[in-house]
Amino acid sequence: MMRRSRLTVAVCAFALAGLLAACSSESLPTQPPPPAATGGSAQKSPPAADGGGQGATTVLAVTRTEDLGNVVTDQDGRVLYRFERDETDPPKATCSGQCAVKWPPALVGSTPVELRGVANELVNTVKRADGREQLTLGGRPLYRYSKDKAPGKATGNGNSSTWFAVTPTGQKADKAAVEGAVLAATRSDQLGTIVVDADGYTLYRFDRDTANPPRSNCVGACAKMWPPAVVTSDDTPVDGIDRSLVDTIVRPDGTKQLTIGGWPVYGYSQDKAAGDVKGNGVGGTWFAVSPTGQKAAQ
């Protein structure tokens, strides 16, 4: 009796296992294999800008330095340079091999280039010998300097008399020009790139003025609160601003007032320190001015 019971249990257990296996194989469909790749090898992403990870945003920004005035920096705040042995018409980068190790090219990233105070029409690319795309400014290929150890440092400027920090227009950074500048572009943490006077004070535009033709409608008490930016000569030294956008108008009192992009520009009497932007947005009609004459941050 005991042997028959054990045999019965064994047979039932074997039958139950078979039934479970059959149910499992019928009720759980197998996972389909992954689709095969088509079109050959996978497409590679464009190279990231030098110093950034894959997908990092490439930035060209105007940055003001104490020694050289306005220079162009990348997304890491590192100063960018031009090489006098490169060709510009058409643009051609001639720094390769060990030269490119010391002076890494500023490469195009996988996302659109973000411009902060740099004119779009001056920015382009050139294909290097290795096939990578390098940024150009004013026709000049751009590079970093491997020995610049911190953002804003320009220790490579003047190296071998062939390497120079680059300005927002693609020119060599020039300390002498900076020291004599009456109008300069600079970076504001709140408003982006704005224009300041020779003392670093923010300049503004007035929406009730006109730009075409240029005309100032701020006189009397208005002009005391918002002193016009006046000069004695039409040849105004500038830094980081397209000289063709700068002009003057004659005010009712006979003084010459500066204009940018046709807009008369003013200081603000309540700005107490260089870099203050307390006048921006006052009355919904006063705004810090950008290097193109537009309202800052617009």
mmCIF file of C-alpha atoms in Angstrom:
data_model
loop_
_atom_site.group_PDB
_atom_site.id
_atom_site.type_symbol
_atom_site.label_atom_id
_atom_site.label_comp_id
_atom_site.label_asym_id
_atom_site.label_seq_id
_atom_site.Cartn_x
_atom_site.Cartn_y
_atom_site.Cartn_z
ATOM 1 C CA MET A 1 0.000 0.000 0.000
ATOM 2 C CA MET A 2 2.828 2.359 0.854
ATOM 3 C CA ARG A 3 4.644 1.618 -2.454
ATOM 4 C CA ARG A 4 1.488 2.301 -4.491
ATOM 5 C CA SER A 5 0.985 5.675 -2.775
ATOM 6 C CA ARG A 6 4.571 6.715 -3.438
ATOM 7 C CA LEU A 7 4.302 5.686 -7.058
ATOM 8 C CA THR A 8 1.074 7.608 -7.474
ATOM 9 C CA VAL A 9 2.645 10.752 -5.994
ATOM 10 C CA ALA A 10 5.673 10.469 -8.288
ATOM 11 C CA VAL A 11 3.502 10.055 -11.387
ATOM 12 C CA CYS A 12 1.324 13.020 -10.434
ATOM 13 C CA ALA A 13 4.349 15.192 -9.748
ATOM 14 C CA PHE A 14 5.862 14.302 -13.127
ATOM 15 C CA ALA A 15 2.569 15.017 -14.906
ATOM 16 C CA LEU A 16 2.156 18.337 -13.073
ATOM 17 C CA ALA A 17 5.681 19.474 -14.047
ATOM 18 C CA GLY A 18 4.984 18.635 -17.681
ATOM 19 C CA LEU A 19 1.704 20.530 -17.571
ATOM 20 C CA LEU A 20 3.358 23.639 -16.070
ATOM 21 C CA ALA A 21 6.099 23.590 -18.683
ATOM 22 C CA ALA A 22 3.549 23.307 -21.472
ATOM 23 C CA CYS A 23 1.476 26.157 -20.061
ATOM 24 C CA SER A 24 4.573 28.296 -19.629
ATOM 25 C CA SER A 25 5.725 27.779 -23.203
ATOM 26 C CA GLU A 26 2.266 28.531 -24.611
ATOM 27 C CA SER A 27 1.304 31.543 -22.453
ATOM 28 C CA LEU A 28 4.639 33.497 -22.450
ATOM 29 C CA PRO A 29 5.628 34.595 -25.964
ATOM 30 C CA THR A 30 9.290 34.848 -26.658
ATOM 31 C CA GLN A 31 10.880 38.372 -26.900
ATOM 32 C CA PRO A 32 11.392 39.359 -30.557
ATOM 33 C CA PRO A 33 15.026 39.954 -31.559
ATOM 34 C CA PRO A 34 16.165 43.603 -31.932
ATOM 35 C CA PRO A 35 15.757 45.026 -35.441
ATOM 36 C CA ALA A 36 18.810 44.852 -37.621
ATOM 37 C CA ALA A 37 20.657 48.102 -38.355
ATOM 38 C CA THR A 38 20.005 49.568 -41.783
ATOM 39 C CA GLY A 39 21.960 51.827 -44.018
ATOM 40 C CA GLY A 40 25.443 50.645 -43.038
ATOM 41 C CA SER A 41 27.405 52.080 -40.120
ATOM 42 C CA ALA A 42 25.723 54.254 -37.483
ATOM 43 C CA GLN A 43 25.890 58.009 -37.958
ATOM 44 C CA LYS A 44 28.309 59.782 -35.650
ATOM 45 C CA SER A 45 27.399 62.936 -33.738
ATOM 46 C CA PRO A 46 29.281 66.108 -34.653
ATOM 47 C CA PRO A 47 32.282 66.731 -32.430
ATOM 48 C CA ALA A 48 31.711 68.777 -29.290
ATOM 49 C CA ALA A 49 33.531 72.038 -28.807
ATOM 50 C CA ASP A 50 37.023 71.712 -27.394
ATOM 51 C CA GLY A 51 36.837 71.447 -23.632
ATOM 52 C CA GLY A 52 33.173 70.370 -23.596
ATOM 53 C CA GLY A 53 31.536 66.987 -23.408
ATOM 54 C CA GLN A 54 29.570 65.424 -26.212
ATOM 55 C CA GLY A 55 26.459 67.537 -26.718
ATOM 56 C CA ALA A 56 27.879 70.561 -24.892
ATOM 57 C CA THR A 57 26.650 73.923 -26.149
ATOM 58 C CA THR A 58 29.296 75.887 -28.024
ATOM 59 C CA VAL A 59 29.387 79.522 -26.904
ATOM 60 C CA LEU A 60 31.108 82.622 -28.250
ATOM 61 C CA ALA A 61 30.767 85.421 -25.714
ATOM 62 C CA VAL A 62 32.103 88.931 -25.312
ATOM 63 C CA THR A 63 34.070 89.195 -22.084
ATOM 64 C CA ARG A 64 35.772 92.283 -20.747
ATOM 65 C CA THR A 65 39.289 91.867 -19.395
ATOM 66 C CA GLU A 66 41.276 94.374 -17.400
ATOM 67 C CA ASP A 67 44.321 94.275 -19.655
ATOM 68 C CA LEU A 68 42.877 93.785 -23.132
ATOM 69 C CA GLY A 69 39.343 95.100 -22.982
ATOM 70 C CA ASN A 70 36.744 93.052 -24.831
ATOM 71 C CA VAL A 71 37.820 89.615 -25.995
ATOM 72 C CA VAL A 72 35.881 86.547 -27.108
ATOM 73 C CA THR A 73 35.605 83.542 -24.802
ATOM 74 C CA ASP A 74 34.117 80.065 -25.172
ATOM 75 C CA GLN A 75 31.536 78.146 -23.112
ATOM 76 C CA ASP A 76 34.112 77.609 -20.346
ATOM 77 C CA GLY A 77 35.061 81.279 -20.190
ATOM 78 C CA ARG A 78 38.447 80.562 -21.813
ATOM 79 C CA VAL A 79 39.912 83.280 -24.025
ATOM 80 C CA LEU A 80 40.037 82.506 -27.756
ATOM 81 C CA TYR A 81 42.934 83.431 -30.036
ATOM 82 C CA ARG A 82 43.795 84.041 -33.689
ATOM 83 C CA PHE A 83 46.980 82.863 -35.429
ATOM 84 C CA GLU A 84 48.704 85.274 -37.801
ATOM 85 C CA ARG A 85 49.993 82.433 -39.991
ATOM 86 C CA ASP A 86 46.486 81.232 -40.796
ATOM 87 C CA GLU A 87 44.908 82.264 -44.064
ATOM 88 C CA THR A 88 41.720 84.326 -44.214
ATOM 89 C CA ASP A 89 40.721 84.535 -47.885
ATOM 90 C CA PRO A 90 39.566 81.841 -47.993
ATOM 91 C CA PRO A 91 39.915 80.874 -44.322
ATOM 92 C CA LYS A 92 42.391 78.063 -43.660
ATOM 93 C CA ALA A 93 43.743 76.734 -40.361
ATOM 94 C CA THR A 94 47.468 76.017 -40.530
ATOM 95 C CA CYS A 95 48.001 75.001 -36.885
ATOM 96 C CA SER A 96 48.051 71.194 -36.678
ATOM 97 C CA GLY A 97 50.017 68.393 -35.036
ATOM 98 C CA GLN A 98 51.936 69.569 -31.968
ATOM 99 C CA CYS A 99 50.810 73.123 -32.650
ATOM 100 C CA ALA A 100 47.173 72.047 -32.206
ATOM 101 C CA VAL A 101 48.072 70.294 -28.944
ATOM 102 C CA LYS A 102 49.399 73.558 -27.555
ATOM 103 C CA TRP A 103 46.687 75.638 -29.253
ATOM 104 C CA PRO A 104 43.550 73.434 -29.385
ATOM 105 C CA PRO A 105 41.145 74.525 -32.134
ATOM 106 C CA ALA A 106 37.693 75.767 -31.138
ATOM 107 C CA LEU A 107 35.514 73.100 -32.724
ATOM 108 C CA VAL A 108 31.856 73.146 -33.651
ATOM 109 C CA GLY A 109 29.688 71.301 -31.145
ATOM 110 C CA SER A 110 26.617 69.113 -31.656
ATOM 111 C CA THR A 111 24.215 71.985 -30.932
ATOM 112 C CA PRO A 112 23.870 75.433 -32.557
ATOM 113 C CA VAL A 113 26.485 77.975 -31.523
ATOM 114 C CA GLU A 114 25.193 80.385 -28.875
ATOM 115 C CA LEU A 115 26.354 83.959 -29.484
ATOM 116 C CA ARG A 116 26.547 86.466 -26.633
ATOM 117 C CA GLY A 117 27.440 89.873 -28.008
ATOM 118 C CA VAL A 118 29.153 88.507 -31.124
ATOM 119 C CA ALA A 119 27.611 89.396 -34.508
ATOM 120 C CA ASN A 120 26.143 86.367 -36.250
ATOM 121 C CA GLU A 121 27.361 87.463 -39.691
ATOM 122 C CA LEU A 122 30.992 87.335 -38.518
ATOM 123 C CA VAL A 123 30.826 83.714 -37.358
ATOM 124 C CA ASN A 124 31.463 80.772 -39.661
ATOM 125 C CA THR A 125 33.399 77.502 -39.811
ATOM 126 C CA VAL A 126 36.304 76.039 -41.742
ATOM 127 C CA LYS A 127 37.043 72.349 -42.298
ATOM 128 C CA ARG A 128 40.359 71.241 -40.836
ATOM 129 C CA ALA A 129 42.679 68.702 -42.468
ATOM 130 C CA ASP A 130 41.282 65.983 -40.162
ATOM 131 C CA GLY A 131 37.722 66.751 -41.307
ATOM 132 C CA ARG A 132 36.551 68.490 -38.152
ATOM 133 C CA GLU A 133 34.811 71.883 -38.328
ATOM 134 C CA GLN A 134 36.588 74.783 -36.620
ATOM 135 C CA LEU A 135 34.926 78.068 -35.711
ATOM 136 C CA THR A 136 36.031 81.265 -37.440
ATOM 137 C CA LEU A 137 35.395 84.874 -36.488
ATOM 138 C CA GLY A 138 35.813 87.545 -39.132
ATOM 139 C CA GLY A 139 37.444 84.860 -41.275
ATOM 140 C CA ARG A 140 39.981 83.952 -38.567
ATOM 141 C CA PRO A 141 40.079 80.350 -37.224
ATOM 142 C CA LEU A 142 39.770 80.358 -33.428
ATOM 143 C CA TYR A 143 41.894 78.529 -30.842
ATOM 144 C CA ARG A 144 42.349 78.141 -27.104
ATOM 145 C CA TYR A 145 45.718 78.190 -25.345
ATOM 146 C CA SER A 146 46.582 75.103 -23.304
ATOM 147 C CA LYS A 147 48.537 77.132 -20.728
ATOM 148 C CA ASP A 148 45.640 79.432 -19.837
ATOM 149 C CA LYS A 149 44.748 77.910 -16.460
ATOM 150 C CA ALA A 150 41.649 79.932 -15.602
ATOM 151 C CA PRO A 151 38.706 81.631 -17.323
ATOM 152 C CA GLY A 152 39.461 85.156 -18.541
ATOM 153 C CA LYS A 153 43.226 84.636 -18.601
ATOM 154 C CA ALA A 154 45.014 85.599 -21.816
ATOM 155 C CA THR A 155 48.573 84.474 -21.162
ATOM 156 C CA GLY A 156 48.927 83.458 -24.805
ATOM 157 C CA ASN A 157 48.440 86.995 -26.108
ATOM 158 C CA GLY A 158 51.493 88.082 -28.116
ATOM 159 C CA ASN A 159 53.070 84.612 -28.009
ATOM 160 C CA SER A 160 55.812 84.469 -30.684
ATOM 161 C CA SER A 161 54.286 87.660 -32.080
ATOM 162 C CA THR A 162 51.836 85.453 -33.980
ATOM 163 C CA TRP A 163 49.141 84.594 -31.427
ATOM 164 C CA PHE A 164 46.663 87.202 -30.191
ATOM 165 C CA ALA A 165 43.461 87.218 -28.170
ATOM 166 C CA VAL A 166 40.609 87.957 -30.538
ATOM 167 C CA THR A 167 38.102 90.817 -30.257
ATOM 168 C CA PRO A 168 34.358 90.490 -31.030
ATOM 169 C CA THR A 169 35.068 91.675 -34.594
ATOM 170 C CA GLY A 170 37.917 89.210 -35.177
ATOM 171 C CA GLN A 171 40.706 91.750 -34.685
ATOM 172 C CA LYS A 172 43.739 91.517 -32.390
ATOM 173 C CA ALA A 173 43.024 92.657 -28.847
ATOM 174 C CA ASP A 174 44.808 95.993 -28.359
ATOM 175 C CA LYS A 175 45.474 97.445 -24.913
ATOM 176 C CA ALA A 176 46.229 100.908 -26.308
ATOM 177 C CA ALA A 177 42.880 101.042 -28.092
ATOM 178 C CA VAL A 178 41.092 99.920 -24.939
ATOM 179 C CA GLU A 179 42.621 102.650 -22.794
ATOM 180 C CA GLY A 180 41.366 105.323 -25.196
ATOM 181 C CA ALA A 181 37.891 103.885 -25.808
ATOM 182 C CA VAL A 182 34.905 106.151 -25.192
ATOM 183 C CA LEU A 183 32.316 103.448 -25.896
ATOM 184 C CA ALA A 184 32.869 99.810 -24.974
ATOM 185 C CA ALA A 185 30.814 96.636 -24.998
ATOM 186 C CA THR A 186 30.834 94.707 -21.741
ATOM 187 C CA ARG A 187 29.002 91.813 -20.125
ATOM 188 C CA SER A 188 26.267 92.435 -17.550
ATOM 189 C CA ASP A 189 25.143 89.546 -15.360
ATOM 190 C CA GLN A 190 21.561 90.806 -15.519
ATOM 191 C CA LEU A 191 21.279 92.005 -19.116
ATOM 192 C CA GLY A 192 23.911 90.292 -21.225
ATOM 193 C CA THR A 193 26.092 92.495 -23.433
ATOM 194 C CA ILE A 194 25.633 96.234 -22.945
ATOM 195 C CA VAL A 195 27.505 99.423 -23.797
ATOM 196 C CA VAL A 196 29.361 101.486 -21.200
ATOM 197 C CA ASP A 197 31.222 104.779 -21.310
ATOM 198 C CA ALA A 198 34.922 105.415 -20.692
ATOM 199 C CA ASP A 199 34.355 105.121 -16.923
ATOM 200 C CA GLY A 200 32.405 101.877 -17.143
ATOM 201 C CA TYR A 201 28.971 103.433 -16.561
ATOM 202 C CA THR A 202 25.995 101.945 -18.393
ATOM 203 C CA LEU A 203 24.514 103.821 -21.332
ATOM 204 C CA TYR A 204 20.808 103.866 -22.161
ATOM 205 C CA ARG A 205 18.387 104.582 -24.994
ATOM 206 C CA PHE A 206 15.005 106.347 -24.761
ATOM 207 C CA ASP A 207 11.951 104.916 -26.556
ATOM 208 C CA ARG A 208 10.549 108.419 -27.140
ATOM 209 C CA ASP A 209 13.591 109.324 -29.217
ATOM 210 C CA THR A 210 13.780 108.395 -32.882
ATOM 211 C CA ALA A 211 16.497 106.495 -34.708
ATOM 212 C CA ASN A 212 15.524 107.268 -38.304
ATOM 213 C CA PRO A 213 16.281 110.087 -38.423
ATOM 214 C CA PRO A 214 18.223 110.175 -35.147
ATOM 215 C CA ARG A 215 16.679 112.693 -32.742
ATOM 216 C CA SER A 216 16.783 113.286 -28.988
ATOM 217 C CA ASN A 217 13.583 114.227 -27.178
ATOM 218 C CA CYS A 218 15.151 114.324 -23.721
ATOM 219 C CA VAL A 219 15.893 117.921 -22.724
ATOM 220 C CA GLY A 220 15.612 120.128 -19.643
ATOM 221 C CA ALA A 221 14.903 118.196 -16.441
ATOM 222 C CA CYS A 222 14.961 114.948 -18.412
ATOM 223 C CA ALA A 223 18.544 115.605 -19.513
ATOM 224 C CA LYS A 224 19.568 116.231 -15.899
ATOM 225 C CA MET A 225 18.213 112.838 -14.833
ATOM 226 C CA TRP A 226 19.541 111.202 -18.023
ATOM 227 C CA PRO A 227 22.718 113.073 -19.037
ATOM 228 C CA PRO A 228 23.383 112.750 -22.786
ATOM 229 C CA ALA A 229 26.635 111.005 -23.746
ATOM 230 C CA VAL A 230 28.439 113.887 -25.425
ATOM 231 C CA VAL A 231 31.760 114.087 -27.270
ATOM 232 C CA THR A 232 33.795 116.819 -28.912
ATOM 233 C CA SER A 233 34.785 114.808 -31.981
ATOM 234 C CA ASP A 234 32.991 112.588 -34.480
ATOM 235 C CA ASP A 235 35.897 110.125 -34.424
ATOM 236 C CA THR A 236 34.900 108.201 -31.305
ATOM 237 C CA PRO A 237 37.223 105.384 -30.134
ATOM 238 C CA VAL A 238 35.224 102.196 -29.549
ATOM 239 C CA ASP A 239 35.922 98.733 -28.160
ATOM 240 C CA GLY A 240 33.787 95.749 -29.145
ATOM 241 C CA ILE A 241 31.314 97.858 -31.131
ATOM 242 C CA ASP A 242 30.963 98.117 -34.904
ATOM 243 C CA ARG A 243 32.349 101.578 -35.648
ATOM 244 C CA SER A 244 29.906 102.016 -38.538
ATOM 245 C CA LEU A 245 26.999 101.980 -36.057
ATOM 246 C CA VAL A 246 28.391 104.892 -34.043
ATOM 247 C CA ASP A 247 27.591 108.493 -34.969
ATOM 248 C CA THR A 248 26.637 111.827 -33.396
ATOM 249 C CA ILE A 249 23.765 114.286 -33.517
ATOM 250 C CA VAL A 250 23.762 117.970 -32.582
ATOM 251 C CA ARG A 251 21.563 118.720 -29.571
ATOM 252 C CA PRO A 252 19.555 121.961 -29.140
ATOM 253 C CA ASP A 253 22.355 123.345 -26.921
ATOM 254 C CA GLY A 254 24.945 122.718 -29.667
ATOM 255 C CA THR A 255 26.672 119.745 -28.029
ATOM 256 C CA LYS A 256 27.351 116.510 -29.912
ATOM 257 C CA GLN A 257 25.548 113.463 -28.557
ATOM 258 C CA LEU A 258 26.595 109.931 -29.402
ATOM 259 C CA THR A 259 24.232 107.562 -31.193
ATOM 260 C CA ILE A 260 24.423 103.794 -31.645
ATOM 261 C CA GLY A 261 22.403 102.310 -34.465
ATOM 262 C CA GLY A 262 20.757 105.706 -34.771
ATOM 263 C CA TRP A 263 19.619 105.843 -31.124
ATOM 264 C CA PRO A 264 20.912 108.715 -28.947
ATOM 265 C CA VAL A 265 22.533 107.340 -25.783
ATOM 266 C CA TYR A 266 22.508 108.634 -22.204
ATOM 267 C CA GLY A 267 23.853 107.953 -18.745
ATOM 268 C CA TYR A 268 21.606 107.673 -15.682
ATOM 269 C CA SER A 269 22.163 109.919 -12.682
ATOM 270 C CA GLN A 270 21.019 107.221 -10.224
ATOM 271 C CA ASP A 271 23.686 104.741 -11.304
ATOM 272 C CA LYS A 272 26.254 105.176 -8.541
ATOM 273 C CA ALA A 273 28.918 102.703 -9.675
ATOM 274 C CA ALA A 274 30.341 101.312 -12.873
ATOM 275 C CA GLY A 275 28.211 98.417 -14.084
ATOM 276 C CA ASP A 276 24.998 99.578 -12.344
ATOM 277 C CA VAL A 277 21.896 99.134 -14.533
ATOM 278 C CA LYS A 278 19.332 100.834 -12.293
ATOM 279 C CA GLY A 279 17.919 102.779 -15.231
ATOM 280 C CA ASN A 280 16.901 99.720 -17.222
ATOM 281 C CA GLY A 281 13.115 99.598 -17.629
ATOM 282 C CA VAL A 282 12.454 102.946 -15.900
ATOM 283 C CA GLY A 283 9.076 104.287 -16.995
ATOM 284 C CA GLY A 284 8.844 101.489 -19.523
ATOM 285 C CA THR A 285 10.821 103.734 -21.909
ATOM 286 C CA TRP A 286 14.458 103.633 -20.792
ATOM 287 C CA PHE A 287 16.653 100.627 -21.530
ATOM 288 C CA ALA A 288 20.330 99.758 -21.386
ATOM 289 C CA VAL A 289 21.647 99.784 -24.936
ATOM 290 C CA SER A 290 23.317 96.861 -26.707
ATOM 291 C CA PRO A 291 26.322 97.181 -29.067
ATOM 292 C CA THR A 292 23.919 97.250 -32.037
ATOM 293 C CA GLY A 293 21.672 99.964 -30.587
ATOM 294 C CA GLN A 294 18.925 97.555 -29.554
ATOM 295 C CA LYS A 295 17.521 97.193 -26.069
ATOM 296 C CA ALA A 296 19.764 94.975 -23.975
ATOM 297 C CA ALA A 297 18.622 91.375 -23.473
ATOM 298 C CA GLN A 298 16.314 91.563 -26.491
#
